[in-house]
Amino acid sequence: MMHFTKFESFDLGQELIELALAYKANPRIDLAKGQGKRVGCIFLNPSLRTRVSTQIAAQNLGMEPIVLNMDKEGWALEMNEGAIMNKGTVEHIKDAAGVLGTYFDILAIRAFPSLTNKEEDVTDFIFSQFIKYSGVPVISLESATRHPLQSLADQITIQENLAGKKKPKVVLTWGPHIKAIPHAVANSFAEWTLGMGHDLTITHPSGYELDEEFTKGATLEYDQSKALEGADFVYVKNWSGFNDYGKIISTDSSWMLTEKHLKHAPEAKVMHCLPVRRNLELSDEILDSSRSLVQKQAENRIYAAQAVISKILG
Amino acid sequence: MMHFTKFESFDLGQELIELALAYKANPRIDLAKGQGKRVGCIFLNPSLRTRVSTQIAAQNLGMEPIVLNMDKEGWALEMNEGAIMNKGTVEHIKDAAGVLGTYFDILAIRAFPSLTNKEEDVTDFIFSQFIKYSGVPVISLESATRHPLQSLADQITIQENLAGKKKPKVVLTWGPHIKAIPHAVANSFAEWTLGMGHDLTITHPSGYELDEEFTKGATLEYDQSKALEGADFVYVKNWSGFNDYGKIISTDSSWMLTEKHLKHAPEAKVMHCLPVRRNLELSDEILDSSRSLVQKQAENRIYAAQAVISKILG
Amino acid sequence: MMHFTKFESFDLGQELIELALAYKANPRIDLAKGQGKRVGCIFLNPSLRTRVSTQIAAQNLGMEPIVLNMDKEGWALEMNEGAIMNKGTVEHIKDAAGVLGTYFDILAIRAFPSLTNKEEDVTDFIFSQFIKYSGVPVISLESATRHPLQSLADQITIQENLAGKKKPKVVLTWGPHIKAIPHAVANSFAEWTLGMGHDLTITHPSGYELDEEFTKGATLEYDQSKALEGADFVYVKNWSGFNDYGKIISTDSSWMLTEKHLKHAPEAKVMHCLPVRRNLELSDEILDSSRSLVQKQAENRIYAAQAVISKILG
């Protein structure tokens, strides 16, 4: 594993889950491993969990994380090859990435999509520029298309809560939102859940079909109540249109998950990557109940990141 | 001591002062104590002294401080229980506090008052939400009503400058300002000065009466010159109205402390928590003279924080 | 060497270059030297390379760097002695500098010029206030007039690429830009290049003459193509007018350095401090070719800072 940007294989997924659980049991067991190594955490967008958990993960491995809020503390980046830079951008990504690659052993980068330029977003353009020009291992802290550290933490959480089930029924259900939200968490969750061999059903209002690259193998069920029947894990997430790119197609509040929706899924555990808009995507009654795994998912972000950094260190 | 949010008792106050002075003499004597422990410094508002001194205090105890400027780097927080989050706020404080409590052993939090919602401010609503939902010890880096680390540093500074006096005359005098300023420093200074057994006189223009919860036992004297007579320590601070909540009632520049005001207090030392608006609250001649203790107060912020963190670590 | 703000002597320059190259070969050889010492990195302006490289340099010496974005995280600073602070500024520089001097063993400060108040800029007013009031060694991370860590890194890079030449021909050429840019990098590069005994030619459109304090001993040649003939190193940089202070006098795009400009300097290496505006100051073809030393300059920023901090630690 050179970079960590997506799901690669069941074996690697399982290895990372097991390593993460070992670190959770004993966070500082590999404190000497990263001594003298540096990870640069580069944010082009806001972050709470990702920002803090990645720093903690690096510290648990004896590394020195340095955080750079590129959007606020650094310079506005030019992304276009060959651009004549006589406008607002101050530094070309190829120069910035090259320098950061010189300064750090590993780069961890967050770069959200524009949701306006589909071509640029689906090719993870910004992200791939960092990989191309930095010359060092790159960890995704959420790119335009994927959020693999979140997905790894989600899979760790599922594994911890299997309660003996071999092939749990996992449902990814769209929830309402007032803003146009990226597809990264939904894409990545589908990719990892399918890759780890679980049974995945996706449900959403018509028009919210995700990119098939990520959902092949999942059952698509437009009837939310049917989809939720007998679910073991329900992942709630909003996303904007993919075909009608970046658009809000529905805000139908009946899709907000409540206890009523789970009457035929009595044992379902409910997941969300956070931040969650309460009583819009998901009700208080669920979030504050024992069904909710959201705090455990957040906690597992530390050990997901620690496993990934450790694996890259080799 | 589970949390550090206010004055608790003379004995605890004295213990913290003595511990702080021990650390001042030998800052790294407990370098092993915090090894592997993490303190999260969460800022919802700007900070210089508090930000830096708390990080240094944690490092002196071998801890790894992580700073999060929640207002700029994180997500806008929803504070209201049961809110339908379909407006500007992105994450509910109960979720954010829960996650931060998972990530850190101790949380240190700055949350200024609104000065518009008295009910919310006087109950320290934001702050108490962090205590309620994080599940870990919380240190106040200034809440809506109190600034206890500042007050502990102030008491350390008074103790260092007692010059043999048993019961010094301490005067808290209001100073003019152009903005509506919180009551936290004034409240906390009164609470700690009285709690540590000193003789406290408070003076301000009529209408600036503070919350009696903090000032019971102090002498209230509206005549500033009379109040200042024979003072050993004069603490200058602006605050806005408490009864007429958050309002600027007077900007009378004759209240600005100058040498002339201290003609009947020849040995008075002058204190201020900083940042100070020179020649508005307090004159250059005083701030730049040997009367001024403001730099010593700032320095003692390190050791106040170090004593508090150390005490919480147990 | 008490502070590091400018070129002092050939001997000190050579000592710092050699120390930097020793650290480049073995970055952690002096890991024990800074143990328990703190450097405060204070930014009044944005930064990428300076921010990250200075933190790494400090960590390589076992120190704990603390970064403070004064412009965003702290308080607006008042610079004027005797000011009545009843407007937008919240804290006087003399108070802030005093406190920071109490908190840190070394201060590293970035303070750009206004480009509107020449008198204040040429006397490095802000910077000199920090030196005056902090009472600790101060390292310039770029002041109004100089950028000495950049210049030291530049000299390290020249020394590494001398290829046996004793007295290389170094050319500093002005490049076009759309904004009014400070003189600090150009001033400092001239000062250090001349101080280290190299042959320096400066070329720019008429009206862009730099302050003679920095350029005495250099050849001034208004004909760019003549200036570039036989160059070993070409440093490209924009700056605004010095006599017509802070003004954009020309945006003549024919001054942008391209391969064509170097036809009589076949072995010239090209330098720039970054961030560079591609295809405005300097062409892609040069930046992406083997002529370019810009990434090496950026890398050497770490070791320049490390040598300087180490020298100050003594």
XYZ file of N, CA, C and O in Angstrom, chain C residues 188-273:
344
model
N 17.138 41.304 0.462
C 17.888 40.333 1.235
C 18.781 39.475 0.332
O 19.919 39.179 0.682
N 18.249 39.111 -0.831
C 19.058 38.298 -1.751
C 20.283 39.085 -2.186
O 21.397 38.553 -2.252
N 20.087 40.364 -2.498
C 21.218 41.205 -2.897
C 22.232 41.312 -1.759
O 23.441 41.128 -1.940
N 21.734 41.590 -0.570
C 22.612 41.769 0.595
C 23.461 40.524 0.864
O 24.671 40.618 1.099
N 22.828 39.361 0.815
C 23.556 38.122 1.105
C 24.471 37.716 -0.040
O 25.568 37.208 0.183
N 24.025 37.891 -1.287
C 24.843 37.476 -2.429
C 26.119 38.309 -2.486
O 27.220 37.788 -2.697
N 25.961 39.613 -2.264
C 27.132 40.489 -2.230
C 28.003 40.167 -1.021
O 29.227 40.063 -1.124
N 27.367 39.968 0.101
C 28.103 39.689 1.337
C 28.902 38.399 1.253
O 29.985 38.280 1.843
N 28.376 37.421 0.534
C 29.086 36.139 0.395
C 30.112 36.190 -0.737
O 30.722 35.172 -1.065
N 30.296 37.378 -1.323
C 31.412 37.565 -2.259
C 31.131 37.188 -3.699
O 32.058 37.061 -4.506
N 29.854 37.003 -4.056
C 29.542 36.661 -5.435
C 29.430 37.919 -6.295
O 29.309 39.041 -5.788
N 29.452 37.705 -7.586
C 29.337 38.782 -8.575
C 27.846 38.956 -8.895
O 27.224 38.065 -9.461
N 27.269 40.083 -8.522
C 25.818 40.261 -8.664
C 25.461 41.354 -9.672
O 25.954 42.490 -9.565
N 24.635 40.983 -10.624
C 24.055 41.946 -11.557
C 22.555 42.022 -11.295
O 21.900 40.985 -11.162
N 22.046 43.241 -11.228
C 20.606 43.415 -11.024
C 20.011 44.049 -12.275
O 20.586 45.001 -12.822
N 18.892 43.501 -12.729
C 18.264 44.057 -13.939
C 16.761 44.217 -13.718
O 16.112 43.350 -13.115
N 16.235 45.334 -14.180
C 14.800 45.618 -14.020
C 14.444 46.794 -14.907
O 15.332 47.546 -15.342
N 13.163 46.985 -15.183
C 12.758 48.163 -15.943
C 13.092 49.428 -15.147
O 13.121 49.395 -13.914
N 13.324 50.495 -15.848
C 13.616 51.773 -15.208
C 12.481 52.144 -14.246
O 11.304 51.962 -14.543
N 12.841 52.619 -13.068
C 11.855 52.999 -12.067
C 11.780 52.004 -10.922
O 11.227 52.301 -9.861
N 12.348 50.789 -11.140
C 12.286 49.739 -10.114
C 13.568 49.665 -9.282
O 13.844 48.633 -8.681
N 14.357 50.736 -9.267
C 15.601 50.736 -8.495
C 15.312 50.396 -7.031
O 14.410 50.965 -6.415
N 16.103 49.484 -6.501
C 15.960 49.079 -5.090
C 16.697 50.060 -4.181
O 17.512 50.875 -4.646
N 16.436 49.965 -2.904
C 17.137 50.762 -1.892
C 18.639 50.456 -1.978
O 19.061 49.307 -1.864
N 19.463 51.503 -2.160
C 20.909 51.290 -2.333
C 21.576 50.680 -1.107
O 22.682 50.135 -1.194
N 20.930 50.776 0.031
C 21.489 50.141 1.230
C 21.793 48.660 0.974
O 22.715 48.100 1.556
N 20.976 48.053 0.109
C 21.127 46.603 -0.099
C 21.924 46.249 -1.353
O 22.410 45.140 -1.482
N 22.026 47.185 -2.294
C 22.542 46.831 -3.626
C 23.930 47.397 -3.905
O 24.483 47.150 -4.980
N 24.496 48.136 -2.965
C 25.812 48.728 -3.199
C 26.835 47.620 -3.496
O 26.969 46.686 -2.718
N 27.519 47.743 -4.624
C 28.482 46.728 -5.018
C 27.967 45.865 -6.155
O 28.719 45.129 -6.793
N 26.674 45.945 -6.416
C 26.105 45.184 -7.542
C 26.195 46.019 -8.823
O 26.283 47.247 -8.772
N 26.180 45.323 -9.978
C 26.105 45.999 -11.268
C 24.631 46.185 -11.622
O 23.866 45.218 -11.578
N 24.254 47.399 -11.949
C 22.871 47.624 -12.388
C 22.861 47.699 -13.914
O 23.601 48.503 -14.510
N 22.059 46.832 -14.540
C 22.023 46.759 -16.013
C 20.556 46.735 -16.447
O 19.848 45.770 -16.193
N 20.134 47.825 -17.091
C 18.720 47.914 -17.471
C 18.352 46.991 -18.635
O 17.188 46.671 -18.832
N 19.354 46.588 -19.420
C 19.094 45.694 -20.559
C 19.099 44.247 -20.056
O 20.157 43.681 -19.754
N 17.925 43.655 -19.971
C 17.819 42.325 -19.351
C 18.658 41.284 -20.083
O 19.320 40.456 -19.465
N 18.625 41.314 -21.431
C 19.337 40.265 -22.172
C 20.843 40.391 -21.956
O 21.549 39.382 -21.837
N 21.321 41.614 -21.862
C 22.744 41.816 -21.593
C 23.083 41.329 -20.180
O 24.117 40.683 -19.952
N 22.206 41.637 -19.248
C 22.439 41.233 -17.856
C 22.540 39.712 -17.736
O 23.356 39.184 -16.974
N 21.713 39.007 -18.505
C 21.635 37.545 -18.353
C 22.789 36.793 -19.013
O 23.011 35.610 -18.721
N 23.515 37.466 -19.882
C 24.614 36.800 -20.605
C 25.598 36.121 -19.668
O 26.172 36.753 -18.793
N 25.777 34.837 -19.879
C 26.771 34.105 -19.115
C 26.440 33.886 -17.647
O 27.313 33.522 -16.841
N 25.187 34.081 -17.303
C 24.806 33.922 -15.893
C 24.947 32.473 -15.433
O 24.659 31.537 -16.185
N 25.392 32.303 -14.190
C 25.406 30.970 -13.563
C 24.130 30.732 -12.767
O 23.607 29.625 -12.739
N 23.662 31.779 -12.115
C 22.419 31.689 -11.348
C 21.549 32.899 -11.685
O 22.043 34.033 -11.670
N 20.283 32.633 -11.988
C 19.345 33.719 -12.262
C 18.222 33.656 -11.226
O 17.514 32.647 -11.133
N 18.097 34.705 -10.441
C 17.060 34.768 -9.411
C 15.951 35.659 -9.944
O 16.169 36.827 -10.246
N 14.756 35.117 -10.076
C 13.619 35.874 -10.608
C 12.745 36.330 -9.453
O 12.425 35.538 -8.558
N 12.374 37.598 -9.466
C 11.534 38.100 -8.371
C 10.866 39.385 -8.814
O 11.470 40.213 -9.461
N 9.611 39.500 -8.447
C 8.951 40.782 -8.642
C 9.104 41.635 -7.390
O 9.219 41.119 -6.276
N 9.137 42.930 -7.583
C 8.970 43.863 -6.474
C 8.317 45.128 -7.001
O 8.310 45.377 -8.204
N 7.734 45.890 -6.091
C 7.082 47.144 -6.481
C 8.103 48.284 -6.405
O 9.250 48.086 -5.993
N 7.687 49.472 -6.791
C 8.596 50.612 -6.767
C 9.094 50.915 -5.359
O 8.356 50.753 -4.383
N 10.361 51.339 -5.280
C 10.879 51.786 -3.984
C 10.875 53.315 -3.928
O 10.401 53.896 -2.964
N 11.354 53.946 -4.987
C 11.308 55.418 -5.000
C 9.860 55.881 -5.088
O 9.414 56.679 -4.267
N 9.144 55.359 -6.070
C 7.701 55.622 -6.145
C 7.054 54.504 -5.325
O 6.592 53.492 -5.862
N 7.008 54.717 -4.020
C 6.899 53.612 -3.068
C 5.612 52.778 -3.180
O 4.504 53.312 -3.096
N 5.834 51.462 -3.361
C 4.712 50.534 -3.356
C 3.884 50.555 -4.632
O 2.826 49.918 -4.702
N 4.373 51.263 -5.658
C 3.610 51.381 -6.903
C 4.023 50.330 -7.937
O 5.163 49.884 -7.962
N 3.060 49.948 -8.784
C 3.350 49.097 -9.946
C 3.692 50.032 -11.103
O 2.844 50.800 -11.553
N 4.931 49.978 -11.553
C 5.405 50.924 -12.570
C 5.327 50.305 -13.961
O 5.082 50.977 -14.947
N 5.538 48.987 -14.021
C 5.476 48.287 -15.309
C 4.923 46.887 -15.086
O 5.127 46.296 -14.020
N 4.195 46.398 -16.083
C 3.805 44.979 -16.063
C 4.265 44.332 -17.364
O 3.714 43.325 -17.802
N 5.288 44.889 -17.960
C 5.802 44.463 -19.271
C 6.096 42.958 -19.297
O 7.081 42.489 -18.710
N 5.251 42.213 -20.023
C 5.359 40.754 -19.988
C 6.610 40.229 -20.687
O 6.964 39.066 -20.514
N 7.290 41.080 -21.438
C 8.520 40.610 -22.085
C 9.621 40.337 -21.052
O 10.613 39.687 -21.344
N 9.431 40.834 -19.842
C 10.415 40.580 -18.775
C 10.244 39.202 -18.138
O 11.091 38.752 -17.377
N 9.123 38.517 -18.395
C 8.953 37.162 -17.854
C 10.054 36.249 -18.379
O 10.241 36.124 -19.586
N 10.769 35.578 -17.475
C 11.888 34.738 -17.889
C 11.400 33.474 -18.600
O 10.561 32.742 -18.066
N 11.935 33.239 -19.812
C 11.647 32.019 -20.572
C 12.982 31.444 -21.052
O 14.034 32.074 -20.874
N 12.914 30.286 -21.681
C 14.137 29.674 -22.222
C 14.839 30.623 -23.211
O 16.070 30.704 -23.247
N 14.035 31.313 -24.007
C 14.583 32.237 -25.002
C 15.513 33.270 -24.359
O 16.556 33.627 -24.927
N 15.132 33.724 -23.177
C 15.960 34.719 -22.492
C 17.321 34.166 -22.077
O 18.244 34.923 -21.787
N 17.411 32.835 -22.007
C 18.639 32.225 -21.481
C 19.528 31.648 -22.582
O 20.395 30.823 -22.305
N 19.308 32.102 -23.818
C 20.094 31.469 -24.896
C 21.582 31.779 -24.766
O 22.408 31.001 -25.222
N 21.918 32.885 -24.102
C 23.339 33.168 -23.870
C 23.761 32.852 -22.440
O 24.742 33.389 -21.933
N 22.983 32.013 -21.806
C 23.339 31.553 -20.449
C 22.973 30.083 -20.355
O 22.110 29.684 -19.569
N 23.640 29.264 -21.187
C 23.209 27.863 -21.327
C 23.253 27.068 -20.024
O 22.495 26.124 -19.871
N 24.116 27.458 -19.085
C 24.236 26.658 -17.864
C 23.532 27.299 -16.677
O 23.665 26.836 -15.546
N 22.801 28.369 -16.950
C 22.189 29.096 -15.829
C 21.194 28.226 -15.078
O 20.338 27.565 -15.678
N 21.315 28.260 -13.771
C 20.310 27.676 -12.898
C 19.347 28.805 -12.500
O 19.779 29.947 -12.310
N 18.065 28.450 -12.391
C 17.069 29.483 -12.115
C 16.496 29.306 -10.710
O 16.155 28.189 -10.304
N 16.381 30.418 -9.996
C 15.928 30.395 -8.603
C 14.713 31.312 -8.398
O 14.536 32.301 -9.092
N 13.911 30.936 -7.437
C 12.762 31.758 -7.034
C 12.396 31.307 -5.628
O 12.494 30.130 -5.296
N 11.928 32.239 -4.813
C 11.679 31.907 -3.400
C 10.368 31.159 -3.194
O 10.150 30.580 -2.131
